Structure formats: C-alpha cells, structure tokens
Amino acid sequence: MIAGKNVLAFVMAGGEGTRLHSLTADRCKPSVPFNGKHRIVDFVLSNLVNSEIYSVYLLVQYKSQSLIEHVRQSWTMSRFIPNHFITVVPPQMHSGKEWFQGTADAIFQNIHLIESAQPDLVAVFGADHIYRMDVRQMVEFHLKTQADVSVATLPVPVSQSSSFGIVEIDDEHRVVDFIEKPPTAKSMPGRPGHALASMGNYIFKADVLLRELKRAKELGESDFGKHILPRMMKTHKLVAYDFGTNEVPGTQPYEEAAYWRDVGTIDAYFDAHFDTLGAKPRFRMSNPQWPIYSSNDSAESAQIENGLINRSVVGSGSVINGARLDHAMLRRSVIVEPDAQLEHCIVMERSVISAGARIRRAIIDQNNHIPPGELIGHDLEKDRQRFHVSEGGIVVVPRGYFSGTVPVERDVTSRHA
C-alpha cells in the first residue's frame, strides 16, 4: 500500500518495436537486451517493485515468448503472499477474436482483473524506457491534487513532438490540452524550444478508469493518448506530474537529473548504452539503493587473458584474449580473439569475435561467429548491402547472421532471445 491506498499496476509490454529492425525480428521490444545483463522491461518492473507496488500484470502481445521466459525465470514473487505477483497476460479475446487494438483496449480486455482486485488506484506504465522513478512520489502527488488521472511528464525538444503525446498545463498542473504525436508543438512557458511530453505513465482512480474504459468501448475508442485522455480532459481532473521533481535514493550528483530515454530507435538504443559507461556515467546502473534487477546469472566470471580495454563492460563467462576494446559492451559468454578490435560496439550473448576482426559503431546480436579479419562499420556503403545501418551510422548484425561454432554457455536459463 502507498499512503493507505492499494495500487494495481498494468505494464504495457506488447510493443512490436519495428524501428529496432532486426533486434525485434524474434523478440518484442521490452525483451530486447540492454547493458551487460538486463532487458528493457527490467527498468519499469524494478521501479514498481522498488516503489512497493507488488501487484503487476504484464500485458504482452507480439513475439512474446522470450519475454515470458525472462519474467518466469527472473521475476518470481513469493507464492506465500497472494498480492505479490508479476503475471504475464496475453490477449484473452473475451470480446472477440482480436489482439489488443491499443493501450486502453488492452486494459479493457482485462477489465475483470481490476474488478476482482478492487484496487484504489491503477498504474498504467509503459515497458519501453530506460529510467529510474520512485512511483510513490507520483502517487502522493496524485492524491494531494485529488486528480482523477495523473500523467507523468518531462520536457522534450519541440523537434521531437511527433514522437510523444504533448501536454499543456495551467499554473496548478492541470492538463488543459493533450495532443497525441502532433507534427509540431509550441514551446512551454519559460522553456523555449521545448514542449511538455507525456511519458506514457499514468495513475488512475480505479473507479474512474473502470467507467471510462466501458465508455470508450461504447464509443469505439482504443487508446489512452489518442482518445480517452483528450476526452477526459474536458470532464475530469487530469494533472501533469513533473518527472523532474522525482528524487531517487542513491542517485549521484554527476548523473543526469531525471534521466529518461525512449530507446525505440537503433540510435537511441545505442546511445543509451554508452550513457551507462565510465566512472561518472550519465546513468549509473549499479545503484544499491534503487537496483535495476536482472536475470539470474550462474555463468562463470569473465576472464581477461590480456589486451587493451578502455571504458567497457565485459559480461560473465566472456573471454578476452589479446584484443582491443574501446567503449565496448559485451553481454554474457562472448569470446574476443587475439588482435580483434571493438570500438563503440554492443555484442550480445554467445558470440565470437575472431582474430583480426575490426568492428566499430555496431550492434552484434546473439549467436554470431564473426569471421577472422572481418570488417564491420568501416565502410557503411558496403555494410548496407548486408545489414541495416541506422541514420546515425550504427550497423546492426542480426542474430546468427554469421554461422559457426559459438561459445557453450553453462547458464541454460539465458538461452532465450
């Protein structure tokens, strides 16, 4: 309970993630690996659990098997406490043979879960972002303002307005306009060049949500940002919670205040990884007061035979032998052979970088055996003939593109995509 209120959470984890190209060919966006041993979904789940919200339904849809396996293995709550659970919920199709048609439709298809739990508040959060947040502070703001709905917000450049729901507020934080992904937006007062964007995280009064979901079904509405919130703005009290005021224990002075990234594109996903590197990173992964929980890791420790390593992460079970790593992010059980060079690269599980290979500004997905002397990221025109290359020049090598013998990983629990 938070401030004497029972809170039920729904995490929207059905994202297809098409802008991540081959990284989501076999997995949904929330299941995409991040950093040394996490997945994107771990951030929202960690924020909820750290905020003492223990009743969580994870709504899945596209290519969800790897996500289901990850949650089963890594997010098991005690069976002795009935209200402590993280449960994966696929489309139930109670109202017809159709998948979730939008965020609101996803909740409506599972409205019985709210009715049976009888919570005071319902949190509806996205699963696609890298951030830390004490949700209790947003709940307390929601209760203090006596809101029907609270929307977590933060400023974004006006040039990015088309990627977000844009909110306008009055002096008391009440939402007076809500436009989903407008082609452009006007600047916020006192912040030229920036607009106030919805983070896709909402707190609802449970009774209000139930009524509005049923009303939306009658009106043929399916999405919170496109339909329900703009309509509710005229009849209910919607307030904007300022994410910039959220204080997370253990955050260091050198970290970027209110760090939040939508990693929906290759370039954003790539850049966010390197925000975590260094002695004083923008976003510190190892905050013991607000941990980001990850998969159980029973693999052996990494082994460094020799080489030159600068500002890199080397995952468990990896072996570095006479290679050069500069801003490299290696996940579990990666082998890097003599004279190989990795520069600003992400290399995922069970891959081999063979002797003499030179790779820069690239993402190597799982189970790749890069041939000896292979060049990736040095001739983008040539790379485009084989791989996707992002607008920012990041080369993405799909999972298993280079066949060959890959490392045997002792930790069989992590074999899912």
Tab-separated table of C-alpha atoms in Angstrom:
chain	number	residue	atom	x	y	z
A	1	MET	CA	0.000	0.000	0.000
A	2	ILE	CA	1.077	3.585	-0.690
A	3	ALA	CA	-0.377	6.309	1.556
A	4	GLY	CA	-3.015	3.811	2.634
A	5	LYS	CA	-4.066	3.031	-0.949
A	6	ASN	CA	-3.977	-0.291	-2.764
A	7	VAL	CA	-2.276	0.107	-6.144
A	8	LEU	CA	-2.604	-2.350	-9.025
A	9	ALA	CA	-0.189	-1.955	-11.938
A	10	PHE	CA	-0.504	-2.797	-15.618
A	11	VAL	CA	2.681	-2.730	-17.690
A	12	MET	CA	2.136	-2.353	-21.423
A	13	ALA	CA	4.689	-4.791	-22.836
A	14	GLY	CA	3.150	-5.562	-26.201
A	15	GLY	CA	5.332	-3.242	-28.263
A	16	GLU	CA	6.377	-4.606	-31.648
A	17	GLY	CA	9.392	-2.289	-31.883
A	18	THR	CA	9.676	-2.194	-35.674
A	19	ARG	CA	12.124	0.739	-35.579
A	20	LEU	CA	14.651	-1.547	-33.888
A	21	HIS	CA	14.727	-3.610	-37.093
A	22	SER	CA	16.463	-6.987	-36.710
A	23	LEU	CA	16.740	-6.619	-32.924
A	24	THR	CA	12.990	-7.247	-32.757
A	25	ALA	CA	12.815	-9.832	-35.545
A	26	ASP	CA	12.390	-12.626	-32.977
A	27	ARG	CA	11.577	-10.759	-29.782
A	28	CYS	CA	9.307	-7.932	-28.646
A	29	LYS	CA	10.772	-4.547	-27.781
A	30	PRO	CA	10.573	-4.890	-23.964
A	31	SER	CA	12.549	-8.135	-24.248
A	32	VAL	CA	15.468	-6.568	-26.141
A	33	PRO	CA	18.716	-6.923	-24.134
A	34	PHE	CA	20.205	-3.853	-22.511
A	35	ASN	CA	23.646	-3.285	-20.998
A	36	GLY	CA	25.556	-6.267	-19.602
A	37	LYS	CA	22.729	-8.484	-18.357
A	38	HIS	CA	19.412	-6.612	-18.366
A	39	ARG	CA	16.435	-6.352	-20.685
A	40	ILE	CA	14.466	-3.186	-21.325
A	41	VAL	CA	11.456	-4.415	-19.323
A	42	ASP	CA	13.609	-4.745	-16.178
A	43	PHE	CA	13.581	-0.973	-15.668
A	44	VAL	CA	9.839	-0.474	-15.266
A	45	LEU	CA	9.464	-3.658	-13.214
A	46	SER	CA	12.318	-2.612	-10.913
A	47	ASN	CA	10.786	0.846	-10.477
A	48	LEU	CA	7.441	-0.644	-9.476
A	49	VAL	CA	8.896	-3.200	-7.069
A	50	ASN	CA	11.279	-0.671	-5.513
A	51	SER	CA	8.244	1.605	-5.058
A	52	GLU	CA	6.463	-1.161	-3.117
A	53	ILE	CA	3.963	-1.881	-5.881
A	54	TYR	CA	3.868	-5.657	-5.897
A	55	SER	CA	0.708	-6.465	-7.864
A	56	VAL	CA	1.719	-6.232	-11.504
A	57	TYR	CA	0.134	-7.533	-14.695
A	58	LEU	CA	2.406	-7.523	-17.735
A	59	LEU	CA	0.322	-7.293	-20.919
A	60	VAL	CA	2.141	-8.929	-23.839
A	61	GLN	CA	1.338	-9.404	-27.494
A	62	TYR	CA	3.949	-9.540	-30.297
A	63	LYS	CA	6.715	-12.198	-30.254
A	64	SER	CA	6.383	-12.525	-26.517
A	65	GLN	CA	7.966	-15.918	-25.785
A	66	SER	CA	11.401	-14.617	-24.800
A	67	LEU	CA	9.752	-12.012	-22.559
A	68	ILE	CA	7.544	-14.653	-20.947
A	69	GLU	CA	10.585	-16.842	-20.246
A	70	HIS	CA	12.560	-13.913	-18.866
A	71	VAL	CA	9.780	-12.957	-16.440
A	72	ARG	CA	9.272	-16.573	-15.391
A	73	GLN	CA	12.960	-17.000	-14.590
A	74	SER	CA	13.817	-13.565	-13.213
A	75	TRP	CA	10.683	-12.077	-11.678
A	76	THR	CA	9.205	-14.759	-9.446
A	77	MET	CA	7.433	-13.276	-6.424
A	78	SER	CA	6.690	-15.187	-3.225
A	79	ARG	CA	3.863	-17.701	-3.516
A	80	PHE	CA	3.109	-17.179	0.170
A	81	ILE	CA	1.965	-13.563	-0.288
A	82	PRO	CA	-1.096	-13.637	-2.594
A	83	ASN	CA	-0.963	-9.948	-3.551
A	84	HIS	CA	2.699	-10.070	-4.549
A	85	PHE	CA	2.940	-11.140	-8.174
A	86	ILE	CA	4.203	-10.234	-11.616
A	87	THR	CA	1.973	-12.094	-14.041
A	88	VAL	CA	2.218	-12.184	-17.823
A	89	VAL	CA	-1.157	-11.719	-19.537
A	90	PRO	CA	-1.536	-12.345	-23.295
A	91	PRO	CA	-4.635	-11.194	-25.206
A	92	GLN	CA	-7.614	-13.080	-23.748
A	93	MET	CA	-10.004	-12.244	-26.601
A	94	HIS	CA	-13.007	-12.175	-24.276
A	95	SER	CA	-14.728	-9.629	-26.531
A	96	GLY	CA	-13.867	-11.213	-29.858
A	97	LYS	CA	-11.064	-12.741	-31.856
A	98	GLU	CA	-8.776	-9.745	-31.932
A	99	TRP	CA	-5.484	-8.760	-30.362
A	100	PHE	CA	-5.042	-5.604	-28.305
A	101	GLN	CA	-6.035	-2.666	-30.510
A	102	GLY	CA	-4.413	-0.005	-28.336
A	103	THR	CA	-3.372	0.742	-24.782
A	104	ALA	CA	-6.905	1.288	-23.497
A	105	ASP	CA	-8.257	-1.738	-25.340
A	106	ALA	CA	-5.532	-3.866	-23.737
A	107	ILE	CA	-6.742	-2.834	-20.279
A	108	PHE	CA	-10.400	-3.221	-21.274
A	109	GLN	CA	-9.790	-6.788	-22.431
A	110	ASN	CA	-8.536	-7.460	-18.896
A	111	ILE	CA	-11.050	-5.311	-17.021
A	112	HIS	CA	-12.050	-8.321	-14.926
A	113	LEU	CA	-8.605	-8.203	-13.284
A	114	ILE	CA	-9.364	-4.725	-11.939
A	115	GLU	CA	-12.880	-5.656	-10.876
A	116	SER	CA	-11.679	-8.710	-8.967
A	117	ALA	CA	-8.717	-6.948	-7.290
A	118	GLN	CA	-10.778	-3.876	-6.279
A	119	PRO	CA	-7.768	-1.526	-6.001
A	120	ASP	CA	-7.990	2.130	-5.066
A	121	LEU	CA	-5.606	3.197	-7.828
A	122	VAL	CA	-4.411	1.688	-11.089
A	123	ALA	CA	-0.981	2.464	-12.516
A	124	VAL	CA	-0.632	2.039	-16.277
A	125	PHE	CA	3.030	2.167	-17.287
A	126	GLY	CA	4.981	1.538	-20.477
A	127	ALA	CA	7.738	-1.075	-20.726
A	128	ASP	CA	9.995	0.567	-23.304
A	129	HIS	CA	12.103	3.101	-21.421
A	130	ILE	CA	15.395	3.368	-19.554
A	131	TYR	CA	14.968	5.315	-16.296
A	132	ARG	CA	14.621	5.225	-12.524
A	133	MET	CA	11.478	6.517	-10.845
A	134	ASP	CA	10.030	6.393	-7.345
A	135	VAL	CA	6.397	5.837	-8.290
A	136	ARG	CA	5.316	6.503	-4.704
A	137	GLN	CA	6.039	10.195	-5.233
A	138	MET	CA	3.759	10.287	-8.266
A	139	VAL	CA	1.014	8.513	-6.287
A	140	GLU	CA	1.362	11.011	-3.439
A	141	PHE	CA	1.123	13.891	-5.951
A	142	HIS	CA	-1.978	12.263	-7.447
A	143	LEU	CA	-3.636	12.051	-4.026
A	144	LYS	CA	-2.572	15.560	-2.973
A	145	THR	CA	-4.054	17.140	-6.100
A	146	GLN	CA	-7.199	14.987	-5.867
A	147	ALA	CA	-6.750	14.060	-9.514
A	148	ASP	CA	-8.787	11.563	-11.468
A	149	VAL	CA	-5.771	10.874	-13.668
A	150	SER	CA	-2.121	11.831	-13.290
A	151	VAL	CA	0.198	11.849	-16.307
A	152	ALA	CA	3.968	11.669	-15.828
A	153	THR	CA	5.622	14.342	-17.976
A	154	LEU	CA	9.001	15.776	-18.914
A	155	PRO	CA	10.252	18.426	-21.379
A	156	VAL	CA	11.431	17.271	-24.804
A	157	PRO	CA	12.761	19.281	-27.765
A	158	VAL	CA	9.943	20.635	-29.918
A	159	SER	CA	11.559	18.856	-32.874
A	160	GLN	CA	10.637	15.547	-31.196
A	161	SER	CA	6.978	16.413	-30.614
A	162	SER	CA	5.768	13.970	-33.251
A	163	SER	CA	7.046	11.071	-31.129
A	164	PHE	CA	5.103	11.920	-27.961
A	165	GLY	CA	1.789	12.931	-26.530
A	166	ILE	CA	2.184	16.680	-25.922
A	167	VAL	CA	0.595	18.220	-22.846
A	168	GLU	CA	-0.272	21.802	-21.987
A	169	ILE	CA	-0.937	22.696	-18.357
A	170	ASP	CA	-2.115	25.658	-16.276
A	171	ASP	CA	-0.408	27.123	-13.194
A	172	GLU	CA	-1.842	24.350	-10.990
A	173	HIS	CA	-0.508	21.496	-13.155
A	174	ARG	CA	-3.953	20.758	-14.552
A	175	VAL	CA	-3.903	19.450	-18.107
A	176	VAL	CA	-5.688	21.847	-20.453
A	177	ASP	CA	-4.653	20.248	-23.737
A	178	PHE	CA	-3.418	16.802	-24.752
A	179	ILE	CA	-2.454	16.050	-28.363
A	180	GLU	CA	-1.044	12.677	-29.343
A	181	LYS	CA	2.066	12.954	-31.558
A	182	PRO	CA	1.399	16.313	-33.244
A	183	PRO	CA	3.594	17.259	-36.227
A	184	THR	CA	4.789	20.271	-34.225
A	185	ALA	CA	4.100	21.971	-30.906
A	186	LYS	CA	4.561	25.349	-29.292
A	187	SER	CA	7.190	25.853	-26.625
A	188	MET	CA	6.346	25.598	-22.943
A	189	PRO	CA	6.343	28.820	-20.909
A	190	GLY	CA	9.830	29.541	-19.643
A	191	ARG	CA	11.414	26.741	-21.680
A	192	PRO	CA	11.973	27.904	-25.274
A	193	GLY	CA	12.396	25.127	-27.795
A	194	HIS	CA	10.844	22.500	-25.532
A	195	ALA	CA	7.365	21.010	-25.185
A	196	LEU	CA	5.919	19.068	-22.265
A	197	ALA	CA	5.634	15.394	-23.210
A	198	SER	CA	3.747	12.503	-21.680
A	199	MET	CA	5.998	9.615	-20.621
A	200	GLY	CA	3.150	7.147	-21.158
A	201	ASN	CA	2.914	6.501	-17.395
A	202	TYR	CA	-0.482	7.120	-15.781
A	203	ILE	CA	-2.133	6.845	-12.369
A	204	PHE	CA	-5.944	6.448	-12.419
A	205	LYS	CA	-8.577	6.369	-9.752
A	206	ALA	CA	-9.781	2.811	-10.183
A	207	ASP	CA	-13.498	3.628	-10.293
A	208	VAL	CA	-12.892	6.388	-12.838
A	209	LEU	CA	-10.821	4.050	-15.012
A	210	LEU	CA	-13.478	1.348	-14.974
A	211	ARG	CA	-16.198	3.781	-16.071
A	212	GLU	CA	-14.064	5.348	-18.776
A	213	LEU	CA	-12.940	2.008	-20.208
A	214	LYS	CA	-16.564	0.943	-20.607
A	215	ARG	CA	-17.433	4.314	-22.090
A	216	ALA	CA	-14.523	4.025	-24.511
A	217	LYS	CA	-15.733	0.630	-25.652
A	218	GLU	CA	-19.149	2.099	-26.413
A	219	LEU	CA	-17.521	4.920	-28.413
A	220	GLY	CA	-15.138	2.644	-30.289
A	221	GLU	CA	-12.067	4.167	-28.616
A	222	SER	CA	-8.955	2.049	-28.106
A	223	ASP	CA	-6.062	4.245	-26.941
A	224	PHE	CA	-5.405	6.420	-23.896
A	225	GLY	CA	-3.280	9.051	-25.631
A	226	LYS	CA	-5.308	9.310	-28.822
A	227	HIS	CA	-8.810	9.019	-27.439
A	228	ILE	CA	-9.529	8.681	-23.739
A	229	LEU	CA	-7.278	11.288	-22.133
A	230	PRO	CA	-8.143	14.100	-24.594
A	231	ARG	CA	-11.833	13.372	-23.985
A	232	MET	CA	-11.483	13.045	-20.198
A	233	MET	CA	-9.634	16.363	-20.038
A	234	LYS	CA	-12.994	18.110	-20.535
A	235	THR	CA	-14.896	16.181	-17.867
A	236	HIS	CA	-12.330	15.069	-15.271
A	237	LYS	CA	-9.338	16.429	-13.425
A	238	LEU	CA	-6.156	15.473	-15.238
A	239	VAL	CA	-2.886	16.659	-13.741
A	240	ALA	CA	0.672	16.527	-15.023
A	241	TYR	CA	3.273	15.066	-12.684
A	242	ASP	CA	6.704	16.641	-13.213
A	243	PHE	CA	9.187	13.772	-13.527
A	244	GLY	CA	11.970	16.278	-12.928
A	245	THR	CA	10.896	16.535	-9.271
A	246	ASN	CA	11.247	12.789	-8.696
A	247	GLU	CA	14.061	12.010	-6.271
A	248	VAL	CA	15.511	8.505	-6.370
A	249	PRO	CA	17.660	7.379	-3.426
A	250	GLY	CA	21.314	6.776	-4.244
A	251	THR	CA	21.429	8.996	-7.341
A	252	GLN	CA	24.861	10.622	-7.603
A	253	PRO	CA	25.486	14.330	-8.332
A	254	TYR	CA	27.280	13.543	-11.591
A	255	GLU	CA	24.306	11.636	-13.042
A	256	GLU	CA	21.918	13.348	-15.428
A	257	ALA	CA	18.964	14.660	-13.467
A	258	ALA	CA	15.678	12.913	-14.354
A	259	TYR	CA	17.357	10.583	-16.844
A	260	TRP	CA	14.762	9.005	-19.163
A	261	ARG	CA	15.271	7.577	-22.615
A	262	ASP	CA	12.837	6.167	-25.141
A	263	VAL	CA	15.025	3.546	-26.809
A	264	GLY	CA	12.681	2.966	-29.714
A	265	THR	CA	15.256	3.551	-32.455
A	266	ILE	CA	18.632	1.967	-33.119
A	267	ASP	CA	20.467	5.234	-32.495
A	268	ALA	CA	18.643	5.948	-29.217
A	269	TYR	CA	19.146	2.366	-28.044
A	270	PHE	CA	22.847	2.504	-28.929
A	271	ASP	CA	23.455	5.878	-27.292
A	272	ALA	CA	21.687	4.902	-24.061
A	273	HIS	CA	24.131	2.026	-23.573
A	274	PHE	CA	27.076	4.376	-23.571
A	275	ASP	CA	25.343	6.724	-21.139
A	276	THR	CA	25.974	3.965	-18.557
A	277	LEU	CA	29.732	3.702	-19.082
A	278	GLY	CA	32.571	5.341	-17.170
A	279	ALA	CA	33.387	6.175	-13.562
A	280	LYS	CA	30.845	9.015	-13.620
A	281	PRO	CA	28.170	7.987	-16.123
A	282	ARG	CA	25.006	9.867	-17.015
A	283	PHE	CA	23.021	6.879	-15.729
A	284	ARG	CA	24.648	4.596	-13.167
A	285	MET	CA	23.451	1.008	-13.422
A	286	SER	CA	24.815	-0.002	-10.007
A	287	ASN	CA	22.701	1.988	-7.554
A	288	PRO	CA	22.364	-0.279	-4.491
A	289	GLN	CA	19.604	1.905	-3.042
A	290	TRP	CA	17.483	1.562	-6.200
A	291	PRO	CA	18.674	-1.554	-8.023
A	292	ILE	CA	17.651	-2.470	-11.535
A	293	TYR	CA	17.057	-6.189	-11.146
A	294	SER	CA	18.116	-8.560	-13.905
A	295	SER	CA	18.205	-12.215	-14.849
A	296	ASN	CA	19.795	-14.719	-12.539
A	297	ASP	CA	23.357	-15.177	-13.714
A	298	SER	CA	25.012	-18.501	-12.941
A	299	ALA	CA	27.694	-18.200	-15.619
A	300	GLU	CA	31.345	-18.174	-14.576
A	301	SER	CA	33.264	-14.935	-14.145
A	302	ALA	CA	34.727	-13.130	-17.141
A	303	GLN	CA	38.335	-13.919	-17.967
A	304	ILE	CA	40.824	-11.358	-19.261
A	305	GLU	CA	43.903	-13.098	-20.663
A	306	ASN	CA	45.463	-9.883	-21.934
A	307	GLY	CA	44.691	-6.964	-24.211
A	308	LEU	CA	43.847	-3.271	-24.098
A	309	ILE	CA	40.496	-2.356	-22.586
A	310	ASN	CA	39.122	1.173	-22.274
A	311	ARG	CA	35.763	2.054	-20.682
A	312	SER	CA	33.988	-1.213	-21.428
A	313	VAL	CA	31.658	-3.763	-19.855
A	314	VAL	CA	32.596	-7.447	-20.027
A	315	GLY	CA	29.774	-9.838	-19.186
A	316	SER	CA	30.088	-13.036	-17.192
A	317	GLY	CA	31.501	-16.044	-18.991
A	318	SER	CA	33.288	-13.856	-21.547
A	319	VAL	CA	36.929	-14.354	-22.530
A	320	ILE	CA	39.188	-11.556	-23.796
A	321	ASN	CA	42.479	-12.756	-25.256
A	322	GLY	CA	44.869	-10.201	-26.735
A	323	ALA	CA	42.108	-7.950	-28.103
A	324	ARG	CA	41.442	-4.222	-28.031
A	325	LEU	CA	38.160	-2.975	-26.557
A	326	ASP	CA	37.284	0.712	-26.599
A	327	HIS	CA	33.784	1.584	-25.348
A	328	ALA	CA	32.600	-1.973	-25.856
A	329	MET	CA	29.545	-3.505	-24.194
A	330	LEU	CA	29.828	-7.314	-24.075
A	331	ARG	CA	26.987	-9.381	-22.708
A	332	ARG	CA	27.270	-12.950	-21.464
A	333	SER	CA	29.685	-15.561	-22.886
A	334	VAL	CA	31.372	-13.518	-25.621
A	335	ILE	CA	34.813	-14.569	-26.880
A	336	VAL	CA	37.135	-11.960	-28.367
A	337	GLU	CA	40.212	-13.450	-30.006
A	338	PRO	CA	43.746	-12.024	-30.491
A	339	ASP	CA	44.149	-8.801	-32.484
A	340	ALA	CA	40.379	-8.259	-32.729
A	341	GLN	CA	39.262	-4.667	-32.241
A	342	LEU	CA	35.904	-3.468	-30.932
A	343	GLU	CA	35.233	0.272	-30.886
A	344	HIS	CA	31.889	1.598	-29.619
A	345	CYS	CA	30.177	-1.762	-30.020
A	346	ILE	CA	27.464	-3.824	-28.362
A	347	VAL	CA	27.997	-7.587	-28.605
A	348	MET	CA	25.264	-9.896	-27.364
A	349	GLU	CA	25.308	-13.384	-25.886
A	350	ARG	CA	27.272	-16.344	-27.196
A	351	SER	CA	29.116	-14.514	-29.950
A	352	VAL	CA	32.712	-14.900	-31.101
A	353	ILE	CA	34.795	-12.047	-32.498
A	354	SER	CA	37.520	-13.911	-34.351
A	355	ALA	CA	41.167	-12.948	-34.633
A	356	GLY	CA	41.885	-9.762	-36.549
A	357	ALA	CA	38.237	-8.695	-36.916
A	358	ARG	CA	37.717	-4.946	-36.674
A	359	ILE	CA	34.288	-3.672	-35.712
A	360	ARG	CA	33.170	-0.180	-34.800
A	361	ARG	CA	29.824	1.510	-34.087
A	362	ALA	CA	27.913	-1.736	-34.428
A	363	ILE	CA	25.430	-3.941	-32.606
A	364	ILE	CA	26.172	-7.657	-32.923
A	365	ASP	CA	23.115	-9.670	-31.920
A	366	GLN	CA	23.273	-13.108	-30.298
A	367	ASN	CA	24.938	-16.248	-31.656
A	368	ASN	CA	27.242	-14.691	-34.230
A	369	HIS	CA	30.676	-16.055	-35.097
A	370	ILE	CA	32.371	-13.099	-36.756
A	371	PRO	CA	34.982	-14.463	-39.231
A	372	PRO	CA	38.707	-13.710	-38.891
A	373	GLY	CA	39.667	-10.354	-40.371
A	374	GLU	CA	36.044	-9.273	-40.878
A	375	LEU	CA	35.450	-5.507	-41.214
A	376	ILE	CA	32.166	-4.019	-39.947
A	377	GLY	CA	31.484	-0.322	-39.531
A	378	HIS	CA	34.442	0.834	-41.616
A	379	ASP	CA	32.643	1.030	-44.989
A	380	LEU	CA	28.974	1.853	-44.455
A	381	GLU	CA	28.049	1.574	-48.125
A	382	LYS	CA	29.357	-1.964	-48.157
A	383	ASP	CA	27.677	-2.688	-44.836
A	384	ARG	CA	24.307	-1.531	-46.193
A	385	GLN	CA	24.443	-4.333	-48.751
A	386	ARG	CA	24.280	-6.860	-45.917
A	387	PHE	CA	22.873	-5.150	-42.829
A	388	HIS	CA	20.611	-2.403	-41.572
A	389	VAL	CA	22.543	0.818	-40.970
A	390	SER	CA	20.791	3.469	-38.859
A	391	GLU	CA	20.594	7.171	-39.645
A	392	GLY	CA	23.413	7.691	-37.169
A	393	GLY	CA	25.612	5.109	-38.866
A	394	ILE	CA	25.118	2.191	-36.464
A	395	VAL	CA	25.448	-1.202	-38.160
A	396	VAL	CA	23.113	-3.935	-36.876
A	397	VAL	CA	24.159	-7.555	-37.450
A	398	PRO	CA	21.115	-9.847	-36.983
A	399	ARG	CA	21.158	-12.793	-34.637
A	400	GLY	CA	23.016	-15.779	-36.096
A	401	TYR	CA	23.916	-13.982	-39.343
A	402	PHE	CA	27.449	-15.372	-39.212
A	403	SER	CA	27.143	-19.097	-38.621
A	404	GLY	CA	29.849	-21.112	-36.947
A	405	THR	CA	30.707	-22.537	-33.587
A	406	VAL	CA	29.561	-20.237	-30.802
A	407	PRO	CA	30.502	-20.481	-27.120
A	408	VAL	CA	28.706	-23.049	-24.999
A	409	GLU	CA	27.017	-21.210	-22.161
A	410	ARG	CA	26.663	-23.066	-18.908
A	411	ASP	CA	23.778	-20.885	-17.771
A	412	VAL	CA	20.988	-22.514	-19.791
A	413	THR	CA	18.380	-20.159	-18.313
A	414	SER	CA	19.609	-17.331	-20.532
A	415	ARG	CA	19.339	-19.050	-23.917
A	416	HIS	CA	16.089	-17.361	-24.874
A	417	ALA	CA	16.287	-14.431	-27.290
